[in-house]
Amino acid sequence: MDRALSFGSDAEAYDRFRPGYPDSLVDTVLAHADGPVTRALEVGAGTGKATAGFASRGLVVTAIEPDPGMRAVLATRITQGGWTVDVVDATFETVDLDAVGPVDLLYAAAAFHWTDPATRWSRAAAALRPGGVLAVFGCARDLADPALAARVDALTEPVLPQDPTLSWDIGVLREQPAFADVVETTLPRTATMSADDYVSHLTTVSAYRVLPATQRDELLSGVRGLLPDVVEVTEDVPLHLARRTDRSPS
C-alpha cells in the first residue's frame, strides 16, 4: 500500500478526527514573506485542514491532492467556505508549475514528507517568486501524561512502523541556495478529548492504517484499555519557514 494514499478510503474520519491548525500559524507564515501574499500553492491538501486557514484569509489557492476520497471532502469544504481554491489531481512531482505560475506562498501540512527528497527543494523554489515564503508544518497529537504515554508506547512501538512528520533535518533546508531566512519553531497547544476520539484519531495515522486490519484493531483495543475515559493531549505544531532568494535553485 502507498502510505501517502492510505487515507482516502476513510477521508471523512480523517477530516473528523485529525486536528486543524490555529490562526496563529497563518499569521506567522504570512508575516515571513517579503511582500504581499495573495496566491498560494498547497502540497497535499488532504481534506482541507490547512486550506481553510489560508483560503479564508482571501488567498487564491491552488491545492494539489492526488487522492480522490480526500478531494471529495475538500471540495465540499471549499464550497461551504465560498473560497477561491483550484483543486488539482496531481502530486507535487507531476503538477505543472508553469501552468500554476509563480506563487507568494508554498505550504504543506503534514504532507511534505511524502514528496521526493531529490526534487522537493528545487521544485519548491521554482514555484515561488523571489521573496515568497515556504512553510512546512504538521500537528503532532500526543498524550500529555508522560507515564500514560510511556505505557502506550511500550505497547505500540514494537508493532508500528515509523510514521514521519517532518522527515528531514532543518540543516538540509538551510543548505539550499534558493532559500534564506530559515526558521524552525513550534506552536504549542493542548486539548482535552474522550479516549474513544483519541483512538479514532489513531485510526487516521498512517502507521496504524498500513497494518493488517485484524492486527490494527487488536492494537487499538489494547491502547483503549490503557486510557482513562478522558485524556489530555498536546497538539503542538512544528513549523519550518524559509524565504525564496533571487538565486536559482540547484
PDB file of C-alpha atoms in Angstrom:
ATOM      1  CA  MET A   1       0.000   0.000   0.000  1.00  0.00           C
ATOM      2  CA  ASP A   2       1.229   3.511  -0.856  1.00  0.00           C
ATOM      3  CA  ARG A   3       1.212   5.156   2.573  1.00  0.00           C
ATOM      4  CA  ALA A   4       0.671   8.590   1.026  1.00  0.00           C
ATOM      5  CA  LEU A   5      -2.573   7.302  -0.487  1.00  0.00           C
ATOM      6  CA  SER A   6      -3.700   5.245   2.511  1.00  0.00           C
ATOM      7  CA  PHE A   7      -6.048   7.872   3.961  1.00  0.00           C
ATOM      8  CA  GLY A   8      -8.652   8.410   1.280  1.00  0.00           C
ATOM      9  CA  SER A   9     -10.506   5.161   1.948  1.00  0.00           C
ATOM     10  CA  ASP A  10     -11.928   6.830   5.064  1.00  0.00           C
ATOM     11  CA  ALA A  11     -11.459  10.513   4.324  1.00  0.00           C
ATOM     12  CA  GLU A  12     -14.435  11.584   6.420  1.00  0.00           C
ATOM     13  CA  ALA A  13     -12.892  10.009   9.530  1.00  0.00           C
ATOM     14  CA  TYR A  14      -9.606  11.708   8.701  1.00  0.00           C
ATOM     15  CA  ASP A  15     -11.400  15.026   8.458  1.00  0.00           C
ATOM     16  CA  ARG A  16     -13.345  14.490  11.676  1.00  0.00           C
ATOM     17  CA  PHE A  17     -10.558  13.258  13.938  1.00  0.00           C
ATOM     18  CA  ARG A  18      -7.396  14.946  12.675  1.00  0.00           C
ATOM     19  CA  PRO A  19      -6.628  18.265  14.415  1.00  0.00           C
ATOM     20  CA  GLY A  20      -6.803  21.513  12.484  1.00  0.00           C
ATOM     21  CA  TYR A  21      -4.423  24.462  12.605  1.00  0.00           C
ATOM     22  CA  PRO A  22      -4.597  27.659  14.662  1.00  0.00           C
ATOM     23  CA  ASP A  23      -4.985  31.175  13.268  1.00  0.00           C
ATOM     24  CA  SER A  24      -1.602  31.996  14.793  1.00  0.00           C
ATOM     25  CA  LEU A  25       0.009  29.609  12.315  1.00  0.00           C
ATOM     26  CA  VAL A  26      -1.417  31.531   9.368  1.00  0.00           C
ATOM     27  CA  ASP A  27      -0.291  34.830  10.912  1.00  0.00           C
ATOM     28  CA  THR A  28       3.253  33.514  11.429  1.00  0.00           C
ATOM     29  CA  VAL A  29       3.506  32.162   7.897  1.00  0.00           C
ATOM     30  CA  LEU A  30       2.186  35.281   6.165  1.00  0.00           C
ATOM     31  CA  ALA A  31       4.471  37.528   8.216  1.00  0.00           C
ATOM     32  CA  HIS A  32       7.534  35.645   6.948  1.00  0.00           C
ATOM     33  CA  ALA A  33       7.028  36.639   3.311  1.00  0.00           C
ATOM     34  CA  ASP A  34       8.741  39.612   1.710  1.00  0.00           C
ATOM     35  CA  GLY A  35       5.817  41.487   0.206  1.00  0.00           C
ATOM     36  CA  PRO A  36       2.103  40.743  -0.068  1.00  0.00           C
ATOM     37  CA  VAL A  37       0.776  37.182  -0.156  1.00  0.00           C
ATOM     38  CA  THR A  38      -2.208  36.707  -2.461  1.00  0.00           C
ATOM     39  CA  ARG A  39      -1.520  33.421  -4.297  1.00  0.00           C
ATOM     40  CA  ALA A  40      -0.569  30.100  -2.724  1.00  0.00           C
ATOM     41  CA  LEU A  41       0.232  26.548  -3.767  1.00  0.00           C
ATOM     42  CA  GLU A  42      -0.665  23.825  -1.266  1.00  0.00           C
ATOM     43  CA  VAL A  43       1.067  20.458  -1.462  1.00  0.00           C
ATOM     44  CA  GLY A  44      -1.070  17.539  -0.322  1.00  0.00           C
ATOM     45  CA  ALA A  45      -4.192  19.453   0.677  1.00  0.00           C
ATOM     46  CA  GLY A  46      -5.996  16.373   2.008  1.00  0.00           C
ATOM     47  CA  THR A  47      -9.458  17.306   3.272  1.00  0.00           C
ATOM     48  CA  GLY A  48      -8.532  20.977   3.651  1.00  0.00           C
ATOM     49  CA  LYS A  49      -7.456  21.219   7.291  1.00  0.00           C
ATOM     50  CA  ALA A  50      -4.877  23.849   6.355  1.00  0.00           C
ATOM     51  CA  THR A  51      -6.586  25.042   3.173  1.00  0.00           C
ATOM     52  CA  ALA A  52      -9.307  26.580   5.305  1.00  0.00           C
ATOM     53  CA  GLY A  53      -6.901  28.753   7.271  1.00  0.00           C
ATOM     54  CA  PHE A  54      -5.271  30.348   4.243  1.00  0.00           C
ATOM     55  CA  ALA A  55      -8.230  30.465   1.849  1.00  0.00           C
ATOM     56  CA  SER A  56     -10.415  32.121   4.495  1.00  0.00           C
ATOM     57  CA  ARG A  57      -7.894  34.980   4.575  1.00  0.00           C
ATOM     58  CA  GLY A  58      -8.680  35.701   0.927  1.00  0.00           C
ATOM     59  CA  LEU A  59      -5.733  33.910  -0.673  1.00  0.00           C
ATOM     60  CA  VAL A  60      -6.230  32.318  -4.077  1.00  0.00           C
ATOM     61  CA  VAL A  61      -5.052  28.742  -3.505  1.00  0.00           C
ATOM     62  CA  THR A  62      -4.065  26.000  -5.919  1.00  0.00           C
ATOM     63  CA  ALA A  63      -4.485  22.833  -3.865  1.00  0.00           C
ATOM     64  CA  ILE A  64      -2.696  19.686  -5.042  1.00  0.00           C
ATOM     65  CA  GLU A  65      -4.288  16.434  -3.839  1.00  0.00           C
ATOM     66  CA  PRO A  66      -3.881  13.063  -5.585  1.00  0.00           C
ATOM     67  CA  ASP A  67      -6.380  11.065  -3.514  1.00  0.00           C
ATOM     68  CA  PRO A  68      -9.976  11.129  -4.834  1.00  0.00           C
ATOM     69  CA  GLY A  69     -11.534  10.449  -1.424  1.00  0.00           C
ATOM     70  CA  MET A  70      -9.695  13.348   0.126  1.00  0.00           C
ATOM     71  CA  ARG A  71     -10.546  15.608  -2.828  1.00  0.00           C
ATOM     72  CA  ALA A  72     -14.250  14.898  -2.389  1.00  0.00           C
ATOM     73  CA  VAL A  73     -14.227  16.094   1.225  1.00  0.00           C
ATOM     74  CA  LEU A  74     -12.002  19.022   0.269  1.00  0.00           C
ATOM     75  CA  ALA A  75     -14.417  20.102  -2.472  1.00  0.00           C
ATOM     76  CA  THR A  76     -17.311  20.146  -0.002  1.00  0.00           C
ATOM     77  CA  ARG A  77     -15.308  22.259   2.453  1.00  0.00           C
ATOM     78  CA  ILE A  78     -14.381  24.735  -0.292  1.00  0.00           C
ATOM     79  CA  THR A  79     -17.999  25.077  -1.418  1.00  0.00           C
ATOM     80  CA  GLN A  80     -19.174  25.664   2.134  1.00  0.00           C
ATOM     81  CA  GLY A  81     -16.450  28.240   2.719  1.00  0.00           C
ATOM     82  CA  GLY A  82     -17.017  30.051  -0.564  1.00  0.00           C
ATOM     83  CA  TRP A  83     -13.258  30.278  -1.130  1.00  0.00           C
ATOM     84  CA  THR A  84     -11.229  30.666  -4.303  1.00  0.00           C
ATOM     85  CA  VAL A  85      -9.442  27.324  -4.444  1.00  0.00           C
ATOM     86  CA  ASP A  86      -8.485  25.349  -7.545  1.00  0.00           C
ATOM     87  CA  VAL A  87      -8.128  21.658  -6.671  1.00  0.00           C
ATOM     88  CA  VAL A  88      -5.659  19.792  -8.885  1.00  0.00           C
ATOM     89  CA  ASP A  89      -5.460  15.999  -9.187  1.00  0.00           C
ATOM     90  CA  ALA A  90      -1.675  15.661  -9.085  1.00  0.00           C
ATOM     91  CA  THR A  91       1.329  15.102  -6.900  1.00  0.00           C
ATOM     92  CA  PHE A  92       3.981  17.734  -6.265  1.00  0.00           C
ATOM     93  CA  GLU A  93       6.230  15.870  -8.687  1.00  0.00           C
ATOM     94  CA  THR A  94       3.681  15.888 -11.527  1.00  0.00           C
ATOM     95  CA  VAL A  95       1.888  19.223 -11.163  1.00  0.00           C
ATOM     96  CA  ASP A  96       2.629  21.693 -13.972  1.00  0.00           C
ATOM     97  CA  LEU A  97       4.338  24.558 -12.133  1.00  0.00           C
ATOM     98  CA  ASP A  98       4.427  26.691 -15.285  1.00  0.00           C
ATOM     99  CA  ALA A  99       0.650  26.426 -15.542  1.00  0.00           C
ATOM    100  CA  VAL A 100       0.239  27.378 -11.895  1.00  0.00           C
ATOM    101  CA  GLY A 101       2.591  30.342 -12.243  1.00  0.00           C
ATOM    102  CA  PRO A 102       4.773  31.908  -9.538  1.00  0.00           C
ATOM    103  CA  VAL A 103       3.126  31.997  -6.114  1.00  0.00           C
ATOM    104  CA  ASP A 104       3.757  34.063  -2.997  1.00  0.00           C
ATOM    105  CA  LEU A 105       3.406  31.068  -0.680  1.00  0.00           C
ATOM    106  CA  LEU A 106       4.017  27.358  -0.950  1.00  0.00           C
ATOM    107  CA  TYR A 107       2.844  25.364   2.056  1.00  0.00           C
ATOM    108  CA  ALA A 108       2.360  21.755   3.071  1.00  0.00           C
ATOM    109  CA  ALA A 109       0.504  20.487   6.137  1.00  0.00           C
ATOM    110  CA  ALA A 110       1.597  17.006   7.257  1.00  0.00           C
ATOM    111  CA  ALA A 111       2.348  16.186   3.630  1.00  0.00           C
ATOM    112  CA  PHE A 112       5.793  17.368   2.532  1.00  0.00           C
ATOM    113  CA  HIS A 113       7.481  14.214   3.838  1.00  0.00           C
ATOM    114  CA  TRP A 114       5.669  12.303   1.081  1.00  0.00           C
ATOM    115  CA  THR A 115       7.427  14.334  -1.644  1.00  0.00           C
ATOM    116  CA  ASP A 116      10.556  13.203  -3.470  1.00  0.00           C
ATOM    117  CA  PRO A 117      13.666  14.256  -1.479  1.00  0.00           C
ATOM    118  CA  ALA A 118      15.638  14.555  -4.703  1.00  0.00           C
ATOM    119  CA  THR A 119      13.418  17.291  -6.140  1.00  0.00           C
ATOM    120  CA  ARG A 120      11.318  18.765  -3.296  1.00  0.00           C
ATOM    121  CA  TRP A 121      13.519  21.810  -2.623  1.00  0.00           C
ATOM    122  CA  SER A 122      14.255  22.706  -6.254  1.00  0.00           C
ATOM    123  CA  ARG A 123      10.590  22.410  -7.208  1.00  0.00           C
ATOM    124  CA  ALA A 124       9.554  24.476  -4.205  1.00  0.00           C
ATOM    125  CA  ALA A 125      11.993  27.177  -5.246  1.00  0.00           C
ATOM    126  CA  ALA A 126      10.764  27.019  -8.845  1.00  0.00           C
ATOM    127  CA  ALA A 127       7.168  27.513  -7.691  1.00  0.00           C
ATOM    128  CA  LEU A 128       7.866  30.595  -5.559  1.00  0.00           C
ATOM    129  CA  ARG A 129       8.527  34.173  -6.571  1.00  0.00           C
ATOM    130  CA  PRO A 130      11.619  35.802  -5.044  1.00  0.00           C
ATOM    131  CA  GLY A 131      10.690  36.832  -1.518  1.00  0.00           C
ATOM    132  CA  GLY A 132       7.895  34.260  -1.353  1.00  0.00           C
ATOM    133  CA  VAL A 133       7.626  32.008   1.664  1.00  0.00           C
ATOM    134  CA  LEU A 134       7.915  28.245   2.032  1.00  0.00           C
ATOM    135  CA  ALA A 135       6.016  26.841   5.031  1.00  0.00           C
ATOM    136  CA  VAL A 136       6.162  23.193   6.029  1.00  0.00           C
ATOM    137  CA  PHE A 137       4.296  22.125   9.141  1.00  0.00           C
ATOM    138  CA  GLY A 138       2.304  19.359  10.774  1.00  0.00           C
ATOM    139  CA  CYS A 139       0.498  18.597  14.000  1.00  0.00           C
ATOM    140  CA  ALA A 140       1.682  16.005  16.481  1.00  0.00           C
ATOM    141  CA  ARG A 141      -1.148  14.858  18.767  1.00  0.00           C
ATOM    142  CA  ASP A 142       0.343  13.069  21.755  1.00  0.00           C
ATOM    143  CA  LEU A 143      -0.789  12.069  25.223  1.00  0.00           C
ATOM    144  CA  ALA A 144       0.202  14.801  27.671  1.00  0.00           C
ATOM    145  CA  ASP A 145       0.684  12.486  30.661  1.00  0.00           C
ATOM    146  CA  PRO A 146       4.263  11.133  30.340  1.00  0.00           C
ATOM    147  CA  ALA A 147       3.561   7.988  32.366  1.00  0.00           C
ATOM    148  CA  LEU A 148       0.465   7.161  30.325  1.00  0.00           C
ATOM    149  CA  ALA A 149       2.298   7.897  27.063  1.00  0.00           C
ATOM    150  CA  ALA A 150       5.119   5.561  28.112  1.00  0.00           C
ATOM    151  CA  ARG A 151       2.667   2.704  28.747  1.00  0.00           C
ATOM    152  CA  VAL A 152       1.036   3.218  25.358  1.00  0.00           C
ATOM    153  CA  ASP A 153       4.440   3.432  23.639  1.00  0.00           C
ATOM    154  CA  ALA A 154       5.535   0.190  25.257  1.00  0.00           C
ATOM    155  CA  LEU A 155       2.524  -1.489  23.663  1.00  0.00           C
ATOM    156  CA  THR A 156       2.658   0.135  20.220  1.00  0.00           C
ATOM    157  CA  GLU A 157       6.316   0.806  19.374  1.00  0.00           C
ATOM    158  CA  PRO A 158       7.264  -2.862  18.817  1.00  0.00           C
ATOM    159  CA  VAL A 159       4.429  -3.131  16.267  1.00  0.00           C
ATOM    160  CA  LEU A 160       4.191   0.178  14.421  1.00  0.00           C
ATOM    161  CA  PRO A 161       6.396   1.257  11.533  1.00  0.00           C
ATOM    162  CA  GLN A 162       7.935   4.704  11.838  1.00  0.00           C
ATOM    163  CA  ASP A 163       5.431   7.441  10.930  1.00  0.00           C
ATOM    164  CA  PRO A 164       7.213  10.541   9.578  1.00  0.00           C
ATOM    165  CA  THR A 165       6.067  14.103  10.258  1.00  0.00           C
ATOM    166  CA  LEU A 166       8.874  16.450   9.234  1.00  0.00           C
ATOM    167  CA  SER A 167      11.284  13.824   7.934  1.00  0.00           C
ATOM    168  CA  TRP A 168      14.418  15.888   7.430  1.00  0.00           C
ATOM    169  CA  ASP A 169      16.880  17.863   9.447  1.00  0.00           C
ATOM    170  CA  ILE A 170      16.364  21.618   9.260  1.00  0.00           C
ATOM    171  CA  GLY A 171      20.006  21.839   8.196  1.00  0.00           C
ATOM    172  CA  VAL A 172      19.063  20.364   4.818  1.00  0.00           C
ATOM    173  CA  LEU A 173      16.795  23.335   4.140  1.00  0.00           C
ATOM    174  CA  ARG A 174      19.441  25.772   5.356  1.00  0.00           C
ATOM    175  CA  GLU A 175      21.852  24.342   2.791  1.00  0.00           C
ATOM    176  CA  GLN A 176      19.562  25.144  -0.154  1.00  0.00           C
ATOM    177  CA  PRO A 177      20.972  28.170  -2.062  1.00  0.00           C
ATOM    178  CA  ALA A 178      17.492  29.210  -3.241  1.00  0.00           C
ATOM    179  CA  PHE A 179      16.258  29.727   0.341  1.00  0.00           C
ATOM    180  CA  ALA A 180      17.234  32.054   3.160  1.00  0.00           C
ATOM    181  CA  ASP A 181      15.848  33.254   6.497  1.00  0.00           C
ATOM    182  CA  VAL A 182      15.152  29.677   7.571  1.00  0.00           C
ATOM    183  CA  VAL A 183      13.224  29.418  10.835  1.00  0.00           C
ATOM    184  CA  GLU A 184      12.327  26.357  12.886  1.00  0.00           C
ATOM    185  CA  THR A 185       9.707  26.852  15.574  1.00  0.00           C
ATOM    186  CA  THR A 186       6.865  25.089  17.360  1.00  0.00           C
ATOM    187  CA  LEU A 187       3.443  26.486  18.183  1.00  0.00           C
ATOM    188  CA  PRO A 188       2.334  24.770  21.429  1.00  0.00           C
ATOM    189  CA  ARG A 189      -1.264  23.686  22.058  1.00  0.00           C
ATOM    190  CA  THR A 190      -3.103  21.408  24.463  1.00  0.00           C
ATOM    191  CA  ALA A 191      -6.588  19.936  24.336  1.00  0.00           C
ATOM    192  CA  THR A 192      -8.871  17.515  26.164  1.00  0.00           C
ATOM    193  CA  MET A 193     -10.753  14.762  24.358  1.00  0.00           C
ATOM    194  CA  SER A 194     -12.507  11.496  25.006  1.00  0.00           C
ATOM    195  CA  ALA A 195     -10.423   8.353  24.895  1.00  0.00           C
ATOM    196  CA  ASP A 196     -12.672   7.000  22.147  1.00  0.00           C
ATOM    197  CA  ASP A 197     -11.989  10.061  19.988  1.00  0.00           C
ATOM    198  CA  TYR A 198      -8.265   9.742  20.662  1.00  0.00           C
ATOM    199  CA  VAL A 199      -8.317   6.137  19.476  1.00  0.00           C
ATOM    200  CA  SER A 200     -10.379   7.181  16.442  1.00  0.00           C
ATOM    201  CA  HIS A 201      -7.650   9.727  15.704  1.00  0.00           C
ATOM    202  CA  LEU A 202      -5.096   6.912  15.751  1.00  0.00           C
ATOM    203  CA  THR A 203      -7.068   5.117  13.028  1.00  0.00           C
ATOM    204  CA  THR A 204      -6.200   8.033  10.712  1.00  0.00           C
ATOM    205  CA  VAL A 205      -2.440   7.799  11.360  1.00  0.00           C
ATOM    206  CA  SER A 206      -0.608   6.063   8.520  1.00  0.00           C
ATOM    207  CA  ALA A 207       1.493   3.873  10.836  1.00  0.00           C
ATOM    208  CA  TYR A 208      -1.754   2.263  12.024  1.00  0.00           C
ATOM    209  CA  ARG A 209      -3.503   2.298   8.663  1.00  0.00           C
ATOM    210  CA  VAL A 210      -0.861   0.169   6.961  1.00  0.00           C
ATOM    211  CA  LEU A 211      -1.226  -2.649   9.497  1.00  0.00           C
ATOM    212  CA  PRO A 212      -3.437  -5.643   8.619  1.00  0.00           C
ATOM    213  CA  ALA A 213      -6.955  -4.892   9.837  1.00  0.00           C
ATOM    214  CA  THR A 214      -7.031  -7.604  12.495  1.00  0.00           C
ATOM    215  CA  GLN A 215      -3.683  -6.550  13.921  1.00  0.00           C
ATOM    216  CA  ARG A 216      -4.670  -2.874  13.846  1.00  0.00           C
ATOM    217  CA  ASP A 217      -7.967  -3.495  15.631  1.00  0.00           C
ATOM    218  CA  GLU A 218      -6.261  -5.592  18.287  1.00  0.00           C
ATOM    219  CA  LEU A 219      -3.610  -2.950  18.874  1.00  0.00           C
ATOM    220  CA  LEU A 220      -6.146  -0.123  19.083  1.00  0.00           C
ATOM    221  CA  SER A 221      -8.233  -2.144  21.520  1.00  0.00           C
ATOM    222  CA  GLY A 222      -5.138  -2.552  23.667  1.00  0.00           C
ATOM    223  CA  VAL A 223      -4.464   1.185  23.579  1.00  0.00           C
ATOM    224  CA  ARG A 224      -8.047   1.952  24.576  1.00  0.00           C
ATOM    225  CA  GLY A 225      -7.730  -0.395  27.510  1.00  0.00           C
ATOM    226  CA  LEU A 226      -4.838   1.669  28.874  1.00  0.00           C
ATOM    227  CA  LEU A 227      -6.657   5.004  28.694  1.00  0.00           C
ATOM    228  CA  PRO A 228      -8.967   6.771  31.113  1.00  0.00           C
ATOM    229  CA  ASP A 229     -12.262   7.916  29.613  1.00  0.00           C
ATOM    230  CA  VAL A 230     -10.931  11.462  29.084  1.00  0.00           C
ATOM    231  CA  VAL A 231      -7.344  12.282  28.097  1.00  0.00           C
ATOM    232  CA  GLU A 232      -5.308  15.459  27.852  1.00  0.00           C
ATOM    233  CA  VAL A 233      -3.267  15.740  24.676  1.00  0.00           C
ATOM    234  CA  THR A 234      -0.673  18.049  23.223  1.00  0.00           C
ATOM    235  CA  GLU A 235      -1.295  19.276  19.683  1.00  0.00           C
ATOM    236  CA  ASP A 236       1.961  21.097  19.025  1.00  0.00           C
ATOM    237  CA  VAL A 237       2.517  22.427  15.506  1.00  0.00           C
ATOM    238  CA  PRO A 238       6.146  22.125  14.314  1.00  0.00           C
ATOM    239  CA  LEU A 239       6.817  24.733  11.635  1.00  0.00           C
ATOM    240  CA  HIS A 240       9.661  25.248   9.166  1.00  0.00           C
ATOM    241  CA  LEU A 241       9.768  28.557   7.298  1.00  0.00           C
ATOM    242  CA  ALA A 242      12.080  29.887   4.589  1.00  0.00           C
ATOM    243  CA  ARG A 243      12.108  32.764   2.133  1.00  0.00           C
ATOM    244  CA  ARG A 244      12.882  32.386  -1.574  1.00  0.00           C
ATOM    245  CA  THR A 245      16.034  34.196  -2.634  1.00  0.00           C
ATOM    246  CA  ASP A 246      16.947  35.570  -6.058  1.00  0.00           C
ATOM    247  CA  ARG A 247      19.392  32.714  -6.572  1.00  0.00           C
ATOM    248  CA  SER A 248      18.481  29.895  -8.925  1.00  0.00           C
ATOM    249  CA  PRO A 249      17.565  26.531  -7.372  1.00  0.00           C
ATOM    250  CA  SER A 250      20.289  23.919  -7.587  1.00  0.00           C
TER     251      SER A 250
END
